[in-house]
XYZ file of C-alpha atoms in Angstrom:
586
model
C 187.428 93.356 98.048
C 187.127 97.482 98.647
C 189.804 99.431 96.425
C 191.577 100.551 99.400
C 192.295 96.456 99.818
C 192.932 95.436 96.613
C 196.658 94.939 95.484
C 197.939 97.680 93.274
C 198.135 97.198 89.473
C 201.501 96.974 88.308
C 202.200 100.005 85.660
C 202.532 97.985 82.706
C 198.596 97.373 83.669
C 198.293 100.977 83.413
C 200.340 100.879 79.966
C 197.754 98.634 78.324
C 194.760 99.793 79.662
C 195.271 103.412 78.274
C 197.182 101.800 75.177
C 194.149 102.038 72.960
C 194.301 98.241 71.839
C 198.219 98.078 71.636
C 198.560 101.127 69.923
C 199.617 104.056 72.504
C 201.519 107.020 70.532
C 203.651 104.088 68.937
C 202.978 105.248 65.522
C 204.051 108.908 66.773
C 207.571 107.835 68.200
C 208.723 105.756 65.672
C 208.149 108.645 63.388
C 210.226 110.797 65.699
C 213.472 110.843 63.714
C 214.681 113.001 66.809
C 214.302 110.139 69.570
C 216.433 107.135 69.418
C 214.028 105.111 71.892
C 210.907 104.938 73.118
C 208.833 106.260 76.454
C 208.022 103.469 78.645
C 204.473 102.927 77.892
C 205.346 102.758 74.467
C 207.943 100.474 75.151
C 205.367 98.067 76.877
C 203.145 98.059 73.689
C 205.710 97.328 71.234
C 206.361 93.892 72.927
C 202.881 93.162 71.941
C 203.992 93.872 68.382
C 206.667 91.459 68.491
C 209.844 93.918 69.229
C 212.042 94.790 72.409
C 213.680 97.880 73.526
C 217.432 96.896 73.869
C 220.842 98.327 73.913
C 224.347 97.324 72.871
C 225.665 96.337 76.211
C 229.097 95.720 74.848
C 229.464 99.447 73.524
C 228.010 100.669 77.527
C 231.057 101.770 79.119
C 232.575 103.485 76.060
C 230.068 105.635 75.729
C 229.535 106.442 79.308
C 233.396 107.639 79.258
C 232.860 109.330 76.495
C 229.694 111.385 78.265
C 226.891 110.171 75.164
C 223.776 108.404 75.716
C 223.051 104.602 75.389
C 223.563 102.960 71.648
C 219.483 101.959 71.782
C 218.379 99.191 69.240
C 215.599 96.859 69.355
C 215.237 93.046 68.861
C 212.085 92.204 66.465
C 210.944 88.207 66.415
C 208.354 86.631 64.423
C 205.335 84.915 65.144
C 205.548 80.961 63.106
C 203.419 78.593 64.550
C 205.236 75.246 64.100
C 208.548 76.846 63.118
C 207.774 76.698 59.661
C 208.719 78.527 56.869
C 208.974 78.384 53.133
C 212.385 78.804 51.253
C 211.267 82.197 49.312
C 210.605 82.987 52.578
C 213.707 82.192 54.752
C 215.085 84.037 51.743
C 213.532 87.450 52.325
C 213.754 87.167 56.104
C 217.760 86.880 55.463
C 218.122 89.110 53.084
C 216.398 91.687 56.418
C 219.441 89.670 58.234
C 221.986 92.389 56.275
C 219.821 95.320 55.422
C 218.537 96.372 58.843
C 219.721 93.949 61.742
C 223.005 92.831 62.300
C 224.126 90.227 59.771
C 222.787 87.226 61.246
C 219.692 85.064 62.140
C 218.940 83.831 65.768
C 216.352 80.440 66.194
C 214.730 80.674 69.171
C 213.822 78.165 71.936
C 209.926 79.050 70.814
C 210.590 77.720 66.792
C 210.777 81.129 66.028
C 213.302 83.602 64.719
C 214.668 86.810 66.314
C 216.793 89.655 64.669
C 218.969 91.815 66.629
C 220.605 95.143 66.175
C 217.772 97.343 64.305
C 217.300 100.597 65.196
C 214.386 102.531 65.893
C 214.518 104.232 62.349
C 214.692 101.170 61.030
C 212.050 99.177 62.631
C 208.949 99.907 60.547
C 210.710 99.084 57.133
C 212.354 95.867 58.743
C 208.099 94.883 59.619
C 207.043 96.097 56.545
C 209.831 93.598 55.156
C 208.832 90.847 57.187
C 205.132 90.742 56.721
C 205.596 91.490 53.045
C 207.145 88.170 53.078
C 203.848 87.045 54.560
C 205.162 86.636 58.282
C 203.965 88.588 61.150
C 205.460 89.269 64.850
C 202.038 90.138 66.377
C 202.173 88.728 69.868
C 205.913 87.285 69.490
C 206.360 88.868 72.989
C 203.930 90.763 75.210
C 201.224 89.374 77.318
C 199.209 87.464 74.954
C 199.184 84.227 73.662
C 203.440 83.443 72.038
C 204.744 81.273 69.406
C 202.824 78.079 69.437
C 205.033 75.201 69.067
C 204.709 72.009 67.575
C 206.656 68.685 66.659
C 208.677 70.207 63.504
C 209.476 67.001 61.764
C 207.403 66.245 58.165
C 206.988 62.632 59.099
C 204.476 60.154 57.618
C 202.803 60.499 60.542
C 199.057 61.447 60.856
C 199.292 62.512 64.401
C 202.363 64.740 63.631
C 200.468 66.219 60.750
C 197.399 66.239 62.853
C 199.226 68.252 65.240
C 200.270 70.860 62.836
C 196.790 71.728 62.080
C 195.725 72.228 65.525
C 199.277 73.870 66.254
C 197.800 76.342 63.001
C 194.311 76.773 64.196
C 195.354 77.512 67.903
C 197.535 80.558 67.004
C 195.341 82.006 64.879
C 192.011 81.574 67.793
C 194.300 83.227 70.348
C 195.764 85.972 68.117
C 194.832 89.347 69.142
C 192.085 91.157 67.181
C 191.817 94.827 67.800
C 195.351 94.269 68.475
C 196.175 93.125 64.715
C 194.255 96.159 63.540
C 196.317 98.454 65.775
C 199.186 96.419 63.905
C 198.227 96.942 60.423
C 197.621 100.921 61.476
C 201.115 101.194 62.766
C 203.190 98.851 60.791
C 201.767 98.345 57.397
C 199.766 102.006 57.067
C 196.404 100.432 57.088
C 193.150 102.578 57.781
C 193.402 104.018 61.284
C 191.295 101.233 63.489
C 188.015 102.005 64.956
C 186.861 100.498 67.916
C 183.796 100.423 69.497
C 184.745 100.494 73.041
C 183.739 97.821 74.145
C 186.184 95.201 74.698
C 183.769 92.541 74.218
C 183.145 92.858 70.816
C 186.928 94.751 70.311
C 188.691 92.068 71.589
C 186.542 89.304 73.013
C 189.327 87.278 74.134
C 191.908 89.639 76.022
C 189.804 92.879 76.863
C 191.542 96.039 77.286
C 194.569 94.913 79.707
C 195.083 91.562 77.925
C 196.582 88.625 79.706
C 198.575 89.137 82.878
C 201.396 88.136 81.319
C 202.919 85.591 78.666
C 201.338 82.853 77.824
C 202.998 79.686 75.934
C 201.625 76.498 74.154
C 203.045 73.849 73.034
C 202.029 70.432 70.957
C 203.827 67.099 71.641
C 204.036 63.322 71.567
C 204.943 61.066 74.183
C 207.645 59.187 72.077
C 209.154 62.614 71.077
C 208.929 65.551 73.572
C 210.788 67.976 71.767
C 208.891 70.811 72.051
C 209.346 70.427 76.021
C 205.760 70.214 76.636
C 205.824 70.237 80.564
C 207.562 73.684 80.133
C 204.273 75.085 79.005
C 201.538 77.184 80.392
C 199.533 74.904 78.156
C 200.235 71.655 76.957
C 198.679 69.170 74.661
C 199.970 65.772 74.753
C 199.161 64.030 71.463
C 197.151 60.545 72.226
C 197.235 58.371 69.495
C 195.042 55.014 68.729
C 195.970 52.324 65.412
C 198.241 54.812 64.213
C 195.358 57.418 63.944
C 194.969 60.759 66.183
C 191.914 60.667 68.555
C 192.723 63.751 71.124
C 194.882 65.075 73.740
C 196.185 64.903 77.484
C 195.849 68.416 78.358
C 198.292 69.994 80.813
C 198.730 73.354 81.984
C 200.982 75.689 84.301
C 203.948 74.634 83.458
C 206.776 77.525 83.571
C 210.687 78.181 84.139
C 210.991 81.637 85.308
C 212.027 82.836 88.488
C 213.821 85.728 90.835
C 217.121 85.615 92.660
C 216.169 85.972 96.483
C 212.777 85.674 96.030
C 211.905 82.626 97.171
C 208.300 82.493 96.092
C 209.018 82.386 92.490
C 210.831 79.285 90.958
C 209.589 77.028 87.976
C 207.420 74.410 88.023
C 206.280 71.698 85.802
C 202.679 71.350 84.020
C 199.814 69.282 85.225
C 197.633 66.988 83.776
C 193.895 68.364 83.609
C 192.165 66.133 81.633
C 191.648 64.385 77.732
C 190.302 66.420 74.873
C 188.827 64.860 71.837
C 190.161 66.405 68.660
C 187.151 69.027 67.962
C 187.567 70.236 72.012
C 191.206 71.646 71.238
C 189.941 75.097 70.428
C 187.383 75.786 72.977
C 189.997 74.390 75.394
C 192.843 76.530 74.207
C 190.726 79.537 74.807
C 189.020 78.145 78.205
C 192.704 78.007 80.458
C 193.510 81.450 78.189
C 189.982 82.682 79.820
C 190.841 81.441 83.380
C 194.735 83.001 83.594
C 192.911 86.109 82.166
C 190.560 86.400 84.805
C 192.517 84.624 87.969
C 196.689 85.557 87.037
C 198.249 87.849 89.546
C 197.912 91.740 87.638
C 200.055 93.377 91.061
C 203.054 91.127 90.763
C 204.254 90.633 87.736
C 207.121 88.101 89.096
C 204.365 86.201 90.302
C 201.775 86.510 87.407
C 202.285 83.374 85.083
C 199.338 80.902 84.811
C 201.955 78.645 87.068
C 201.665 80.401 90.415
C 197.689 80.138 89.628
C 198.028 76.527 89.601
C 200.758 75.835 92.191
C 198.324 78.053 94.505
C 195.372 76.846 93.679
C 196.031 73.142 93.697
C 195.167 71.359 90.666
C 191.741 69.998 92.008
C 190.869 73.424 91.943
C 192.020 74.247 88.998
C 190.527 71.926 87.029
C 187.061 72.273 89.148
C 187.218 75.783 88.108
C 188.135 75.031 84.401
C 185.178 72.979 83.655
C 182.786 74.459 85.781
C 183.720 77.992 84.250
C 185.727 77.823 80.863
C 185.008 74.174 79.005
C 181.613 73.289 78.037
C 183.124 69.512 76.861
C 182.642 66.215 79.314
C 185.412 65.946 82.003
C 187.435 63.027 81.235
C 190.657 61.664 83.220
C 193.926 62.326 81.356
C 194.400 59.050 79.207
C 197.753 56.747 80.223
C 200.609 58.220 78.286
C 204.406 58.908 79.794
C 206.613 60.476 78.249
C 209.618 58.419 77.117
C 211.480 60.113 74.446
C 213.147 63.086 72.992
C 214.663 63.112 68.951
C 216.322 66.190 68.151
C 215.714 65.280 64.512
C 219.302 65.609 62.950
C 220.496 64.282 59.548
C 218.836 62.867 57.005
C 215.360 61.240 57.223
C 212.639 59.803 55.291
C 209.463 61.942 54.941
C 207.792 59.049 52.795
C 206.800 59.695 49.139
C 205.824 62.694 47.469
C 201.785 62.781 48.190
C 202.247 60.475 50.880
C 202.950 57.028 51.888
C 205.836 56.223 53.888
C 208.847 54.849 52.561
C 212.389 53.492 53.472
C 214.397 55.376 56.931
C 217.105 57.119 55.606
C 220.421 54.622 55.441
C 217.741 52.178 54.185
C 217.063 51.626 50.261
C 215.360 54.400 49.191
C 211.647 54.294 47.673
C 211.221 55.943 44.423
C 209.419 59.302 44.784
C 210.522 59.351 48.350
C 211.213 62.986 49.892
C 213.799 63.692 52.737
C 214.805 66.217 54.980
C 218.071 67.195 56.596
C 218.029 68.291 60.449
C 220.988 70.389 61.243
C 222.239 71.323 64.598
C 222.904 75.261 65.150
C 225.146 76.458 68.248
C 222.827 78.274 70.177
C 220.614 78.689 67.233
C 222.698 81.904 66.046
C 222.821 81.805 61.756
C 225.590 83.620 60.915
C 229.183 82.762 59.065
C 232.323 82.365 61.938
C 235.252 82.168 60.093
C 235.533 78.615 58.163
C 232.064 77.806 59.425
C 229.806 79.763 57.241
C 226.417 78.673 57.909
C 224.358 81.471 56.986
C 225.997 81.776 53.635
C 225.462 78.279 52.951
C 222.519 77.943 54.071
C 221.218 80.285 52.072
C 222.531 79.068 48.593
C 221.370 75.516 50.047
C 217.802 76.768 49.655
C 218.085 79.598 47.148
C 219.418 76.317 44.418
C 217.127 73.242 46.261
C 214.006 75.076 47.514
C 213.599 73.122 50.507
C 210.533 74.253 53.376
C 212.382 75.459 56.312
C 211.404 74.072 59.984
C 212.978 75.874 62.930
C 212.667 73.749 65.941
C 212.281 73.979 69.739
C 215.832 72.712 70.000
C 217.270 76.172 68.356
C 218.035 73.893 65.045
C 217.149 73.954 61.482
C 215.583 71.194 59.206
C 215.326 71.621 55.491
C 212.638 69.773 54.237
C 211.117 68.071 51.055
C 214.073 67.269 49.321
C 214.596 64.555 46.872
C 217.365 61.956 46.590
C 219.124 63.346 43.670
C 219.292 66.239 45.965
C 221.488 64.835 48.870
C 224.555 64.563 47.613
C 224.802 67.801 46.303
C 223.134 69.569 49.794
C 225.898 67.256 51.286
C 228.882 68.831 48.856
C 227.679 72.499 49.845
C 227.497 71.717 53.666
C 231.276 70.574 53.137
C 232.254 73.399 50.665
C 230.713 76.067 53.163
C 232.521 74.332 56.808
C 228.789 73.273 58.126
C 229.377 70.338 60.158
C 226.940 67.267 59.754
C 225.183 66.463 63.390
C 227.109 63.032 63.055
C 230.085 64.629 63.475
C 229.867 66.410 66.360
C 229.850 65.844 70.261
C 226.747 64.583 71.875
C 226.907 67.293 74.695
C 227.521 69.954 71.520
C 223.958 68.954 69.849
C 222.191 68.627 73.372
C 223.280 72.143 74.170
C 220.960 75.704 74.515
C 221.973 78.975 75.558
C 220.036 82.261 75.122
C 220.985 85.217 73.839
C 222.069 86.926 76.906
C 224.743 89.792 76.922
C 225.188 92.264 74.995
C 221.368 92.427 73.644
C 219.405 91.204 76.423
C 218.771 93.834 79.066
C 218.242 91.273 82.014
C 221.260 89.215 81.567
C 223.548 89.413 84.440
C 225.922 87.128 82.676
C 226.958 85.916 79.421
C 225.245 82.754 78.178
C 225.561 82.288 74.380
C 229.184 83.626 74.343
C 229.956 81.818 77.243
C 228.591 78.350 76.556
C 231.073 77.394 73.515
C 233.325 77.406 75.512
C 231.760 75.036 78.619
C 231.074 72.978 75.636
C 234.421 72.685 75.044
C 235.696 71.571 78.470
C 232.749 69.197 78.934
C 234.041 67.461 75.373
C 237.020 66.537 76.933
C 236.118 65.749 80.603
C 232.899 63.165 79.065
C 235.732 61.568 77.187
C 238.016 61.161 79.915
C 235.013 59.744 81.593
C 234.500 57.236 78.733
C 230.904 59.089 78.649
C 231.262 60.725 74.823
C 228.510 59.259 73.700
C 226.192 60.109 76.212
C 223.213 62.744 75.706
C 223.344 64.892 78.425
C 221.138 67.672 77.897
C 223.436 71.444 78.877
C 221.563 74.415 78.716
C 222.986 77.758 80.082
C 221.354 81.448 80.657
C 222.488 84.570 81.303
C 219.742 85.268 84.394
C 217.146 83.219 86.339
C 214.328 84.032 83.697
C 215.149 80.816 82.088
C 215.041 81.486 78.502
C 216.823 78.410 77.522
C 214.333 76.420 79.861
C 217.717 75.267 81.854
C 215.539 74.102 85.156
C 214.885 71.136 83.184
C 218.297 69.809 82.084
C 220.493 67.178 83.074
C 223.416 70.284 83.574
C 221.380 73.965 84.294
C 223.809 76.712 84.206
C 222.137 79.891 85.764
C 223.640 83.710 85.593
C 224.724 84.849 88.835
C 226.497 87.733 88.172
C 229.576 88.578 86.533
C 231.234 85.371 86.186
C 229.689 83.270 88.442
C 226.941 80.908 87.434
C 224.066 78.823 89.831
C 224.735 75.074 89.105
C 221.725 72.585 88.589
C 222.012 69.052 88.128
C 219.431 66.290 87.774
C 216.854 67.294 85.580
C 215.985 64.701 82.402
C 217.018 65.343 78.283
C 213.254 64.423 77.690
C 211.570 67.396 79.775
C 210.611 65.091 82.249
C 211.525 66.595 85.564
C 212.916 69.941 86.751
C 216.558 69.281 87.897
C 217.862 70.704 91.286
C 220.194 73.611 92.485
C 223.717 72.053 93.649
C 225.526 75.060 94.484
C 225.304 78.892 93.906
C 227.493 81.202 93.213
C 229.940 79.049 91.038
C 232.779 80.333 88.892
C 232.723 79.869 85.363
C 236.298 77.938 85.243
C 234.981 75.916 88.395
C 232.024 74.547 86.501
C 233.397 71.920 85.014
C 235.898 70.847 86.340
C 233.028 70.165 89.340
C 231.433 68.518 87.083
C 233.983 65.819 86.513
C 233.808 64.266 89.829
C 229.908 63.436 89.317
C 230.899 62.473 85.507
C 233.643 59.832 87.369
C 230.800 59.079 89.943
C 228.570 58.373 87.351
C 230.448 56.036 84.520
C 231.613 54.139 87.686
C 227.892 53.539 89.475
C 225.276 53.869 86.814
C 222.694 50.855 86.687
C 222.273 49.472 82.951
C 221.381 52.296 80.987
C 220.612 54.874 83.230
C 220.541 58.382 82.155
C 222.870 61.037 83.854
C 219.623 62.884 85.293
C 218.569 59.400 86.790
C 221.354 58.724 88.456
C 221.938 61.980 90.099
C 218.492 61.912 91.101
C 218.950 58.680 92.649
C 222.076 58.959 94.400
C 220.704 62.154 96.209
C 221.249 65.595 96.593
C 224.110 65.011 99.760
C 226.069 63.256 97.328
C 226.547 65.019 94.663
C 227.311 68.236 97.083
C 229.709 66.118 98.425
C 231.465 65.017 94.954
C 231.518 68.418 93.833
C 232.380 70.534 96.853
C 229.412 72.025 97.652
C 228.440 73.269 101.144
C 226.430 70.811 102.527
């Protein structure tokens, strides 16, 4: 193809080519005490760096009447493989919580954690605070390799803890390298980097323009999808044998993004490309990373996720190109595993003994020696105190007095870990003297809910999602037990545009920003990540949704086969009937 033919870059291209390795004039702006944001280049780069540009929507209009500028602030997440944490460090990261961002903590769908509200004259003590605490952001957003997510739950379970590792070694393979040493140079004043270049030796993996865009990973069992695996650009599906780990079902272009009108975007699950012995996970990791690198769409940028590659391609194709070009390993056929499970890990649990073994389930009798850890459910994953309810006060004297290891997971909850049984009832006696509600006593729909952040932080959202979905929550409460359907774990996840944050494409209930108040209604989709769910009717108001909703919740308690799950049976029934129930335009 001539360059007069081929497709025009897209300008963030242009941004990272001349970036110099991530690094641009960043350095040079955030010392600019007389800007209050940065050029748009620069605001490419920093994404890289783990931080976004935003604004306080909810101050917009006052200001405009008022004839100043916009109240600029940036959102800064970190970069924790596995969600995991230690208490000295959850610690730190809250104390950044009150000095530079906004008071409170937000867990992310990725296992990670985001603060909102710093601004720019803030930002390179808040990373200076955060990596002195020995955590990083490099690559928590920009087109590189994200967050790579893995079961969070410290079960006796070699696979789980086999998982871990590889969750570990991946991150660290894909990180960026000239990249980390523009980091360092920025962030932490390290020696001014030298390159060479030459982006082969500079940075072997990305090059100069890095990936075409994101690029997400994600470990998982087939018992216990809960890091949504089919959601994934890459996927590795944890194959087990006599208890013991041998290797992986690898998947790949899985993805939940897409456009309003634009028809050729929409999300898509993963695909199964093959098994991977344990010592292939690396050179695999890297080999689809290679092929979206060299094959992703770098014109479009709605259309540049390693998903369109495979939903164009065909996966024949893809995987004839990914072991004829990327992995050196034997092709093997994916081995038989479904998936058939999701736990979202709540209350207390066994971990085994202390130096292993396994012991007792929690609400057995307890083994002597035996450690425990306590999953709790956080609305919307925002860590802050509301009121009565103050969870980020308690949690932190929880683990400033217990020490427990922190584990964020994919579910926007919290898990604290390693704790003994002399320990319980006084963790138990804080969660009461603080208001923190025990997952045991709350609604099913309540724990199987996700929103993302959305307005006022998020400059895409066309709607509100997090502030929004407390109250859908709410309503759905009381129409699941009018329905006699309370105990029923119907996954609800709302967003505040079609980007699909809160991966809502594969619930059982997808709430979609429309604009303003109106929300795009899915139904059908499956709690364990199973299969994408399907649009029922656009354009819905936000005091319409449930009660909509009701008539399929009726349909449902009054139809379902034995045991059927909500996403079953409106997948069953049919698309003509459910428009029907609800009102929908046929």
């Amino acid at each position: 193809m001539s360059d007069e033919t081929a497709p025009k870059l897209s300008p963030v291209e242009g941004h990272k080519s001349e970036g110099r390795y991530l690094r641009g004039t960043l350095a040079e702006e955030i010392a600019d005490a007389s800007i209050d944001h940065l050029s748009d280049a620069n605001k490419s780069l920093i994404k890289f760096h783990g931080s976004y540009e935003q604004e306080d929507r909810d101050a917009r209009k006052a200001r405009a009447k008022a004839g100043v500028g916009k109240a600029y602030m940036f959102m800064i997440r970190l970069k924790m493989p596995g969600g995991k944490l230690t208490a000295d460090q959850w610690l730190a990261l809250d104390d950044i919580a009150d000095q530079y961002a906004n008071g409170a903590l937000r867990l992310t769908t990725r296992q990670s954690i985001q603060f909102h509200g710093v601004l720019k004259g803030n930002l390179k003590a808040t990373m200076a605070g955060i990596n002195a605490s020995l955590v990083t952001t490099l690559g928590g957003c920009g087109d590189v390799n994200r967050n790579v997510l893995s079961c969070p739950a410290p079960l006796p379970d070699p696979t789980r803890a086999q998982m871990q590792r590889d969750c570990d070694a991946v991150a660290e393979h894909l990180a960026p390298k000239a990249g980390k040493q523009s980091y360092h140079e920025i962030w932490l004043n390290g020696e001014p980097a030298t390159f060479t270049d030459n982006p082969e030796i500079d940075e072997p993996l990305y090059g100069k323009t890095y990936l075409p865009r994101k690029f997400k990973v994600a470990f998982s069992l087939p018992h216990d999808n809960c890091t949504d695996i089919l959601a994934q650009c890459l996927g590795f599906l944890a194959i087990s044998e006599g208890g013991q780990p041998v290797g992986y079902n690898l998947f790949a272009g899985g993805g939940q993004g897409q456009t309003n009108s634009n028809p050729d975007t929409y999300p898509l699950l993963a695909q199964p490309v093959g098994f991977i012995g344990l010592d292939e996970v690396l050179m695999a990791a890297e080999g689809v990373c290679k092929l979206f690198r060299d094959h992703g769409n770098r014109s479009n940028r709605k259309r540049a996720r390693l998903k369109y590659v495979m939903k164009d391609w065909g996966l024949e194709k893809f995987r004839e190109v990914f072991y004829r070009d990327y992995f050196k390993g034997p092709r093997r056929d994916p081995r038989p595993a479904e998936i058939t499970g999701l736990d979202l890990h709540h209350g207390w649990q066994g971990m085994g003994k202390a130096g292993g073994g396994a012991g007792e389930p929690a609400g057995g009798s307890p083994v002597k020696g035996e450690k425990f850890f306590l999953g709790l459910s956080v609305e919307n994953g925002r860590v802050r105190d509301d009121g009565a309810m103050r969870l980020r006060s308690g949690l932190r004297a929880i683990v400033a007095k217990y020490k427990p290891d922190i584990r964020v997971t994919a579910q926007q909850d919290i898990m604290l870990c390693g704790l003994t049984m002399d320990d319980r009832a006084g963790v138990d006696s804080m969660l009461s003297e603080y208001g923190i509600p025990r997952p045991e006593t709350l609604s099913q729909v309540q724990r199987w809910s996700m929103a993302c952040p959305a307005i006022p932080t998020c400059p895409l959202a066309i709607t509100e999602s997090e502030r929004a979905l407390p109250g859908v929550v709410d309503q759905l409460e009381v129409a699941l037990k009018d329905a006699g359907l309370a105990g029923e774990p119907i996954s609800v996840r709302m967003t505040g545009c079609p980007n699909g944050c809160a991966r809502p494409y594969q619930s059982e209930v997808g709430i979609v920003g429309r604009g303003g108040t109106k929300y795009t209604l899915y139904i059908g989709g499956d709690s364990y990540g199973r299969r994408l769910n399907t649009e029922i009717q656009d354009g819905v108001p936000i005091e319409q949704i449930v009660p909509k909703l009701s008539k399929v919740f009726a349909a449902f308690a009054a139809e379902r086969s034995n045991g059927e799950l909500f996403g079953d049976y409106c997948t069953r029934v049919g698309l003509p009937k459910l428009k029907e129930l609800i009102g929908a335009p046929a």
